[in-house]
PDB file of C-alpha atoms in Angstrom:
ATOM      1  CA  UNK A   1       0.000   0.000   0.000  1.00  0.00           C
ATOM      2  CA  UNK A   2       1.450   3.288  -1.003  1.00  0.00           C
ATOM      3  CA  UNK A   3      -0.791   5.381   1.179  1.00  0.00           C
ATOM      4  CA  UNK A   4      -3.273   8.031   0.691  1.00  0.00           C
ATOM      5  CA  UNK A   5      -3.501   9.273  -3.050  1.00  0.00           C
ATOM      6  CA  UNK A   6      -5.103  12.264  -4.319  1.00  0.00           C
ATOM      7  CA  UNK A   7      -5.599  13.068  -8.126  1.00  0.00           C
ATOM      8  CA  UNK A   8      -5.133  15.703  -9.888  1.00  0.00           C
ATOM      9  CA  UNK A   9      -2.094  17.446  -7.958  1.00  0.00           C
ATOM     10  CA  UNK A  10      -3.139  20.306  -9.446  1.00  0.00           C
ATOM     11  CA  UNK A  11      -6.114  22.308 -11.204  1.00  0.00           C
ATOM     12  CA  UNK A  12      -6.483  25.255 -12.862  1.00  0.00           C
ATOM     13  CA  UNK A  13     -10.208  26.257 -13.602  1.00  0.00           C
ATOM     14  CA  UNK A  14     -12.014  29.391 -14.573  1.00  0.00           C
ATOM     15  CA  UNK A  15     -14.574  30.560 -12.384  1.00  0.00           C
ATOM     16  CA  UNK A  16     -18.087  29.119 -13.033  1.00  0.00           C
ATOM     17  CA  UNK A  17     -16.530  25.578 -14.035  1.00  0.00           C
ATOM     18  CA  UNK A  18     -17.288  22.037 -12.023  1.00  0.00           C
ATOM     19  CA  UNK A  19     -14.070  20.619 -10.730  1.00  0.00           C
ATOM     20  CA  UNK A  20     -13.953  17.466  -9.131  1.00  0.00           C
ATOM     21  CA  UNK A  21     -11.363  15.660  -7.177  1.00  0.00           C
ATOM     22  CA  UNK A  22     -10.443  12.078  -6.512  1.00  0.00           C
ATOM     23  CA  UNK A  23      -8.801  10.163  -2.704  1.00  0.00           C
ATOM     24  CA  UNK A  24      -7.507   6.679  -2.665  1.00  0.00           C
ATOM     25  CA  UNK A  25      -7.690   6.144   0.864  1.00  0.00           C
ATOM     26  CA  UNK A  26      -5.501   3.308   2.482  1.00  0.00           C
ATOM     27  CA  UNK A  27      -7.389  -0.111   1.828  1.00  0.00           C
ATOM     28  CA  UNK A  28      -7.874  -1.125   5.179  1.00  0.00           C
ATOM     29  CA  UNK A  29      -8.892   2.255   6.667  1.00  0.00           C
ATOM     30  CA  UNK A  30     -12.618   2.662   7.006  1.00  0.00           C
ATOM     31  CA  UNK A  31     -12.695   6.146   7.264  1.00  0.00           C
ATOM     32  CA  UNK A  32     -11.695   8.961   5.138  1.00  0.00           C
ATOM     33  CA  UNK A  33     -11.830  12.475   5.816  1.00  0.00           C
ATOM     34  CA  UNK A  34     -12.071  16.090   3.517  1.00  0.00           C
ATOM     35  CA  UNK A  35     -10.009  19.138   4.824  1.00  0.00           C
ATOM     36  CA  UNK A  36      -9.205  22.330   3.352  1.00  0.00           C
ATOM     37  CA  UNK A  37      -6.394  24.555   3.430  1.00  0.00           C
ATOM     38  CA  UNK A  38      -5.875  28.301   2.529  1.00  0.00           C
ATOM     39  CA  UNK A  39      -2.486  30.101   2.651  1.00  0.00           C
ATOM     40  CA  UNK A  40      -1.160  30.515   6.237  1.00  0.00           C
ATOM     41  CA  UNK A  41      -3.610  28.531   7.917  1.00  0.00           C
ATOM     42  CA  UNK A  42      -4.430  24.994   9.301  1.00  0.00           C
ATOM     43  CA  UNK A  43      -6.650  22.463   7.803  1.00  0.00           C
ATOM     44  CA  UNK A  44     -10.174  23.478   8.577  1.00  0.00           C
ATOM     45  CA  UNK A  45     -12.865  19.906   8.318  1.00  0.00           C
ATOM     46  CA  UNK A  46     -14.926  19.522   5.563  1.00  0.00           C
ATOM     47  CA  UNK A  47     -16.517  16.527   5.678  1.00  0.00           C
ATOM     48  CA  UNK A  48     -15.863  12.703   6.458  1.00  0.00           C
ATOM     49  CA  UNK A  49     -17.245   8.956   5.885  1.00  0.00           C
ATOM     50  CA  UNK A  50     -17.507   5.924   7.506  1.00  0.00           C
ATOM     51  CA  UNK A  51     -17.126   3.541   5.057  1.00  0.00           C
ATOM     52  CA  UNK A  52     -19.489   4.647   2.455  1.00  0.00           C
ATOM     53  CA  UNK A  53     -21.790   6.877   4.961  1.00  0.00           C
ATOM     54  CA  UNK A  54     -21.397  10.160   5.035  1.00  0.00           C
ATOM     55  CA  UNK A  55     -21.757  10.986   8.718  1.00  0.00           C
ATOM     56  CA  UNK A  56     -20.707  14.373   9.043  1.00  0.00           C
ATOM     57  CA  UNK A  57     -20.481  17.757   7.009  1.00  0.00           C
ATOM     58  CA  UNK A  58     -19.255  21.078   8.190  1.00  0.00           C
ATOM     59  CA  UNK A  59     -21.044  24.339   7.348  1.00  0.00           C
ATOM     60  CA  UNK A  60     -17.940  25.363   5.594  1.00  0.00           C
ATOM     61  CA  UNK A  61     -19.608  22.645   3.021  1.00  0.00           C
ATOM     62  CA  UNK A  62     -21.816  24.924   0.986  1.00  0.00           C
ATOM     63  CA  UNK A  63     -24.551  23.540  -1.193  1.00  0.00           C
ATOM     64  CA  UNK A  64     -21.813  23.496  -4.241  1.00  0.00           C
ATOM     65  CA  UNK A  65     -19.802  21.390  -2.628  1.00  0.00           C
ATOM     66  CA  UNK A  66     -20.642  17.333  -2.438  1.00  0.00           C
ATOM     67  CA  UNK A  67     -18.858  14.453  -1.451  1.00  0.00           C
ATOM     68  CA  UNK A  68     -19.006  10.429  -2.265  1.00  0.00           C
ATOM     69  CA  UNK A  69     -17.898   7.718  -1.133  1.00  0.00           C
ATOM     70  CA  UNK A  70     -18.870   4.732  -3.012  1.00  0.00           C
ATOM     71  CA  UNK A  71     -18.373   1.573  -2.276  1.00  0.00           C
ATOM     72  CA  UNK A  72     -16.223   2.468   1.072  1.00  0.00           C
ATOM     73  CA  UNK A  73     -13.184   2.674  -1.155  1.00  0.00           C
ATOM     74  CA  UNK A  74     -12.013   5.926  -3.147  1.00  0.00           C
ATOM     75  CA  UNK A  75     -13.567   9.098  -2.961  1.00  0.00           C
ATOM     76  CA  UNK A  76     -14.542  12.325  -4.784  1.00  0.00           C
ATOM     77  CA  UNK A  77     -15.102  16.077  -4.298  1.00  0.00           C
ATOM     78  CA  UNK A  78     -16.913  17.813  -6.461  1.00  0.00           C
ATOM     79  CA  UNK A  79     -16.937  21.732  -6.564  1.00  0.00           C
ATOM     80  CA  UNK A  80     -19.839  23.176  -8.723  1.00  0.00           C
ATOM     81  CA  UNK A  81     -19.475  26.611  -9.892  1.00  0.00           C
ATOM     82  CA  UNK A  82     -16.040  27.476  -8.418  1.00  0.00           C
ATOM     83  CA  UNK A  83     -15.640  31.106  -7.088  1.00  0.00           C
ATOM     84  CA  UNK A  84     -12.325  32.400  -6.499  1.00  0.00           C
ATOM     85  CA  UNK A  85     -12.631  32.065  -2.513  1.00  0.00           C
ATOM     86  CA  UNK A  86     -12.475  27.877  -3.767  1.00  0.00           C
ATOM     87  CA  UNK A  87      -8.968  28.465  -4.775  1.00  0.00           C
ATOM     88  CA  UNK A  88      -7.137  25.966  -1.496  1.00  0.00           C
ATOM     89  CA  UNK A  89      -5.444  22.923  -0.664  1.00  0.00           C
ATOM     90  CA  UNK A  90      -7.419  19.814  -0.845  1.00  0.00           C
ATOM     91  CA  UNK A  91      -6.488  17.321   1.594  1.00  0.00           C
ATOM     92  CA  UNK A  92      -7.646  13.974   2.092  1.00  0.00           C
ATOM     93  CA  UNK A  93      -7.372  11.574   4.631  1.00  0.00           C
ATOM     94  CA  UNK A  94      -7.768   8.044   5.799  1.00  0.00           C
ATOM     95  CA  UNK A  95      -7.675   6.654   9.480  1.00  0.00           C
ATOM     96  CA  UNK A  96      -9.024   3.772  11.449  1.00  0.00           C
ATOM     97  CA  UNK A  97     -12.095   3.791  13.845  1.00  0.00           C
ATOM     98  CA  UNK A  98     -10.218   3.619  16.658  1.00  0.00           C
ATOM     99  CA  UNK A  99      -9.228   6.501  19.587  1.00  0.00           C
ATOM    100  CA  UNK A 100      -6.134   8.108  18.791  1.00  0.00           C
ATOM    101  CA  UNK A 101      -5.245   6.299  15.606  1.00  0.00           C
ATOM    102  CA  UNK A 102      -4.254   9.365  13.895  1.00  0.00           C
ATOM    103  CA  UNK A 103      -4.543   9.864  10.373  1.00  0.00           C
ATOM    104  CA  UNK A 104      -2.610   9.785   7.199  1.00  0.00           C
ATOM    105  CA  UNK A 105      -2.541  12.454   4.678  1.00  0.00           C
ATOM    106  CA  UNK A 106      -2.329  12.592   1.174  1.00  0.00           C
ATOM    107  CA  UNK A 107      -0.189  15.311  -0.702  1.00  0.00           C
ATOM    108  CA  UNK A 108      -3.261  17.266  -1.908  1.00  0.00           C
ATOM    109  CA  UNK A 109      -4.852  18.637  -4.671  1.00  0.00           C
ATOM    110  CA  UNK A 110      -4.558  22.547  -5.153  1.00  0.00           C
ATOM    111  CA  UNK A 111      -7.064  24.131  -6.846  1.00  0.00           C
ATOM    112  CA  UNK A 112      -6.267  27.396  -8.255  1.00  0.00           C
ATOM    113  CA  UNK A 113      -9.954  29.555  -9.819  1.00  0.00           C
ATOM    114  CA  UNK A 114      -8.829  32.094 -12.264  1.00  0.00           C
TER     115      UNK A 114
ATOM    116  CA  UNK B   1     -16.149  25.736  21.299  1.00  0.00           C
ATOM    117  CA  UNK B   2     -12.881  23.288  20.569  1.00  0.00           C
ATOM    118  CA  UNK B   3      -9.236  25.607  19.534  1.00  0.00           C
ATOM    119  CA  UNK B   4      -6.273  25.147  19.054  1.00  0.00           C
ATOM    120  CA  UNK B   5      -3.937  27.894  19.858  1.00  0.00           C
ATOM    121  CA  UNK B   6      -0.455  27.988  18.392  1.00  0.00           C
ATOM    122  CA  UNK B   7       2.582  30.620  18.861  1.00  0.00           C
ATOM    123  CA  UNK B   8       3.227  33.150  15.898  1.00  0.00           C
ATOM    124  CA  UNK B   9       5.522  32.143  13.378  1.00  0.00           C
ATOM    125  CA  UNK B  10       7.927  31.917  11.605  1.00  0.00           C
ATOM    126  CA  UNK B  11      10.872  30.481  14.116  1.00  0.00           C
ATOM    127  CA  UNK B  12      14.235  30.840  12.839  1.00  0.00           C
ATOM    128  CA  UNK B  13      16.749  28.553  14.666  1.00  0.00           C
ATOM    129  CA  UNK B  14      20.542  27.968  14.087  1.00  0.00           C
ATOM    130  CA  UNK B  15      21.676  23.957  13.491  1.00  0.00           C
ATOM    131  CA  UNK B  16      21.682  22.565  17.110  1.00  0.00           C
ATOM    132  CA  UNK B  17      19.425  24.641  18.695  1.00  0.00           C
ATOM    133  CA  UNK B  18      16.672  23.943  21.248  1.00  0.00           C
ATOM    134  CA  UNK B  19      13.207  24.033  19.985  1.00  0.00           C
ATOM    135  CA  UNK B  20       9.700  24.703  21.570  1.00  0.00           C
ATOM    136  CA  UNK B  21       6.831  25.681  19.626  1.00  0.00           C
ATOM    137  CA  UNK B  22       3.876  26.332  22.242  1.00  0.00           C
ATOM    138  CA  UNK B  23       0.442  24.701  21.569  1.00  0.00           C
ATOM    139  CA  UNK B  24      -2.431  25.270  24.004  1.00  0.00           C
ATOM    140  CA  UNK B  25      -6.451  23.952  23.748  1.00  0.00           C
ATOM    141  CA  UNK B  26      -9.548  24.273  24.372  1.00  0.00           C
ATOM    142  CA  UNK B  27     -11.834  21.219  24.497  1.00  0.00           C
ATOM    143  CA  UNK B  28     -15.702  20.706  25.731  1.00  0.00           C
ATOM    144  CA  UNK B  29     -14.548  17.004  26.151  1.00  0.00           C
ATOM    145  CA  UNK B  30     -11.459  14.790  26.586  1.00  0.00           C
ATOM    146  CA  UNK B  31      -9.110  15.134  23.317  1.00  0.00           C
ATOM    147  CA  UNK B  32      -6.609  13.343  22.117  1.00  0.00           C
ATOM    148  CA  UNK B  33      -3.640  15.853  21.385  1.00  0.00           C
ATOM    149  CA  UNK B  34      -1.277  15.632  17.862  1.00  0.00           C
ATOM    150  CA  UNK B  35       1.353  17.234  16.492  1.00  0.00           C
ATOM    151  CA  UNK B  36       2.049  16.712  12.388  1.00  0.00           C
ATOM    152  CA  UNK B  37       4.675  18.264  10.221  1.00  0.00           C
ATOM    153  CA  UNK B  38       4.477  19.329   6.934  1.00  0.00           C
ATOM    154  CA  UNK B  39       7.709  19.683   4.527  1.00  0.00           C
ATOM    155  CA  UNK B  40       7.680  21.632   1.748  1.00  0.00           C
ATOM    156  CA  UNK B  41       5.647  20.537  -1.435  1.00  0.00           C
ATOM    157  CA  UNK B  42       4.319  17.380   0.876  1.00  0.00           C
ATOM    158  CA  UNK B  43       1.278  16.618   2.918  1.00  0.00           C
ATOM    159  CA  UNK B  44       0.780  16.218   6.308  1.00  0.00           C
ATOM    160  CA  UNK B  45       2.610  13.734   8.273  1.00  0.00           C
ATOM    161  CA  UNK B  46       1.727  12.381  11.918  1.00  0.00           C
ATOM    162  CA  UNK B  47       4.910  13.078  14.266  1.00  0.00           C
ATOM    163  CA  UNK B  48       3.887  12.593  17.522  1.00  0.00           C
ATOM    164  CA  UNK B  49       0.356  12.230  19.573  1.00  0.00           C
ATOM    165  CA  UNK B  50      -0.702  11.519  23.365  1.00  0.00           C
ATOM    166  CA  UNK B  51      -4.062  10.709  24.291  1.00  0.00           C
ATOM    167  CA  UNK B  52      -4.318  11.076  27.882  1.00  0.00           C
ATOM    168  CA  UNK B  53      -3.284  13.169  30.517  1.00  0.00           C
ATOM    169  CA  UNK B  54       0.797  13.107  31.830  1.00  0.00           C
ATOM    170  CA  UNK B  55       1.256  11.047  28.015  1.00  0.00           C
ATOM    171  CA  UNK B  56       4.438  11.375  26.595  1.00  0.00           C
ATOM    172  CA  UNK B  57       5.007  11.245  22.097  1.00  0.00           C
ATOM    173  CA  UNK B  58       7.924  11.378  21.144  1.00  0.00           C
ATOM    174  CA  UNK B  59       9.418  10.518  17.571  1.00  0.00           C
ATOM    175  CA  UNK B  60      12.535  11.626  15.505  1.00  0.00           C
ATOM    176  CA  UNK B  61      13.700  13.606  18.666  1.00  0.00           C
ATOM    177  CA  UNK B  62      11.140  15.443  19.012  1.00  0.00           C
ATOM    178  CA  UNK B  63       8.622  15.233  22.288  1.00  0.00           C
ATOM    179  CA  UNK B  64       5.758  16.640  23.674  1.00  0.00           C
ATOM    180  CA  UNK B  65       3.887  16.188  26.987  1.00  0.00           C
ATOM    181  CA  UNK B  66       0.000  16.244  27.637  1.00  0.00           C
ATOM    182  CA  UNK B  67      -0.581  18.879  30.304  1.00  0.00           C
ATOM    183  CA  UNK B  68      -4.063  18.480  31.271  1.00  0.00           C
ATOM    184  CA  UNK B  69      -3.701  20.848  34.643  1.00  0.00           C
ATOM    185  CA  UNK B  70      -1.814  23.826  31.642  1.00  0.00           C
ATOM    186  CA  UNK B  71      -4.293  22.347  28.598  1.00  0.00           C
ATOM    187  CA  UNK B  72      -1.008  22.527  26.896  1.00  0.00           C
ATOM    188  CA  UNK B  73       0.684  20.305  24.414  1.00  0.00           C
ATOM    189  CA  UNK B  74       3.972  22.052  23.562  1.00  0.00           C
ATOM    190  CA  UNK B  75       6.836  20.639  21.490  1.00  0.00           C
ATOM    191  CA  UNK B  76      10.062  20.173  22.072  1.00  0.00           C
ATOM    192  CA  UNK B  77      13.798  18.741  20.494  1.00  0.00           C
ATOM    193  CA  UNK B  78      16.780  19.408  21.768  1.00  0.00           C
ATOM    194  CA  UNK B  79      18.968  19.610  18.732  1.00  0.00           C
ATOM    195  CA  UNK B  80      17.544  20.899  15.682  1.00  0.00           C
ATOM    196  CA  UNK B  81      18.779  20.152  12.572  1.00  0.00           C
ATOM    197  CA  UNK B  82      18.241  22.034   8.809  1.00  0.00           C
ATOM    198  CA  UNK B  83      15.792  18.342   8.012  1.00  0.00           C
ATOM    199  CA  UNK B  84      13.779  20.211  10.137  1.00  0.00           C
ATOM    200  CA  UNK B  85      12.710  23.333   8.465  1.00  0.00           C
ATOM    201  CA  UNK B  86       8.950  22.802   8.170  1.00  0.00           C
ATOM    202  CA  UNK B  87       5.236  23.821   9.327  1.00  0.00           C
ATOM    203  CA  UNK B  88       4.401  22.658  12.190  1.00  0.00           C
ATOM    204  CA  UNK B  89       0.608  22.281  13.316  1.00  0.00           C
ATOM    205  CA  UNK B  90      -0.848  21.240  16.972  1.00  0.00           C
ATOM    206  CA  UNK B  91      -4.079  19.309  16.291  1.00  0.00           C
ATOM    207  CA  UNK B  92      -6.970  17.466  18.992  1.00  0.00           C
ATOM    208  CA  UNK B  93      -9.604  15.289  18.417  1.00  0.00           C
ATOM    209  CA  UNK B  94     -12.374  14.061  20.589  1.00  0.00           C
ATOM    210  CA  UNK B  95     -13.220  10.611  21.726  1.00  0.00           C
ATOM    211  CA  UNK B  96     -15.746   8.966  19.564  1.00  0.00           C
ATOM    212  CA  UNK B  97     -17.779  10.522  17.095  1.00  0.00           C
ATOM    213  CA  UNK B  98     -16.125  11.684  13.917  1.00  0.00           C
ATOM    214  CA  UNK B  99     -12.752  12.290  15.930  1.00  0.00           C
ATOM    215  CA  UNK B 100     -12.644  14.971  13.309  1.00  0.00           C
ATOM    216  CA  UNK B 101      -9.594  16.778  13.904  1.00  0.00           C
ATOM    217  CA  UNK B 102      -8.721  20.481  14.834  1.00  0.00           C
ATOM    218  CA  UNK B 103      -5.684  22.422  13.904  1.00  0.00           C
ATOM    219  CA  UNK B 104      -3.676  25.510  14.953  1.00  0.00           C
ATOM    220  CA  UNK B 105      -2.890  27.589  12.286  1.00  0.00           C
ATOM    221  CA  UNK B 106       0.819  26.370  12.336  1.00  0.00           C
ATOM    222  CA  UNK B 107       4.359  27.445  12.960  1.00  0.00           C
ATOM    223  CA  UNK B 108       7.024  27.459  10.250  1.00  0.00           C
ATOM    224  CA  UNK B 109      10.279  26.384  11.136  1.00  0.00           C
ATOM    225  CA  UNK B 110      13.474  27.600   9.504  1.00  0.00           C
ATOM    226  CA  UNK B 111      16.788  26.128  10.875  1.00  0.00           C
ATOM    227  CA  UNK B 112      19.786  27.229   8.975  1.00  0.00           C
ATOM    228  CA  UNK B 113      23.072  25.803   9.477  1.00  0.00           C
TER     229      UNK B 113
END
């Protein structure tokens, strides 16, 4: 297992465009987790699933923004209608249901709106 | 609410130096306390956690102690090396639910040589 994958790296998109994102958690974690980062601060919670149920979203998850998990495996973000306040670090994540596991990180997806 | 509270960046160490980058919380229940690093161009890595009270992580030198009575998870290394130029973020999470986590806005580390 090479850990948590995220795809694309990195996206350009002009404002008004659909963008969506893809996670490749680690096999055997159950749960995988959305955060986003902006410039100079820390990851702020998105949203997350336990196995394919989506059991939490945070407010910062506007109506443009949905999430899927099918299957309990991989998973994908989709922005609709990007604005330029999108423009972040997409990070994914994968732990275990289990106190304290801690989580691992992919490298993220930065999404640039022009 | 639940915070994490960080000291103001950047740090900017000499090779060998002592390090301690202050992290301090606020929690409605019992969290678990982390700290991960993040290197340039690179995601988030786990480097340390404690999830109770008078816990000890420690991991590449570096160490941090869970200070319930101080709600204070600060981290330390006695001897830093140039490796360890990075961001730095303090993070909690609380038992059961989600265990969604929640992270100071970091500390970037420069250690020249």
């Amino acid at each position: 297992d090479t850990g948590v994958s995220q795809n694309p790296r990195h996206k350009i998109t002009k404002r008004g465009q659909n963008v969506t994102f893809r996670c490749d958690p680690i096999s055997e974690h159950n749960r995988l987790y959305w955060y986003r980062q902006t410039l100079g601060q820390g990851p702020e919670f998105l949203t997350y699933f336990q196995n394919e149920a989506q059991l939490e979203k945070s407010r910062l998850l506007s109506d443009r923004f949905s999430a899927e998990r099918p299957k309990g495996s991989f998973s994908t973000l989709e922005i609709q209608r990007t604005e330029q306040g999108d423009s972040a670090m997409y990070l994914c994540a994968s732990s275990l249901a289990m106190v304290g596991y801690g989580y691992t990180f992919g490298s993220g997806t930065r999404l640039t709106v022009v | 609410g639940n915070s994490v509270t960080q000291m103001e960046g950047p740090v900017t160490l000499s090779e060998e130096a002592f390090l301690t980058i202050n992290c301090t919380y606020t929690a409605t229940g019992y969290p678990s306390l982390f700290w991960y690093v993040q290197y340039p161009g690179e995601g988030l890595q786990l480097l340390l956690k404690a999830t109770k009270a008078d816990d000890k992580g420690s991991n590449k030198g570096f160490e941090a102690t869970y200070r319930k009575e101080t709600t204070s998870f600060h981290l330390e290394k006695g001897s830093v090396q140039v490796s360890d130029s990075a961001v730095y973020f303090c993070a909690l999470s609380l038992l059961g639910g989600s265990e969604k986590l929640v992270f100071g806005k970091g500390t970037k580390l420069t250690v020249n040589p």
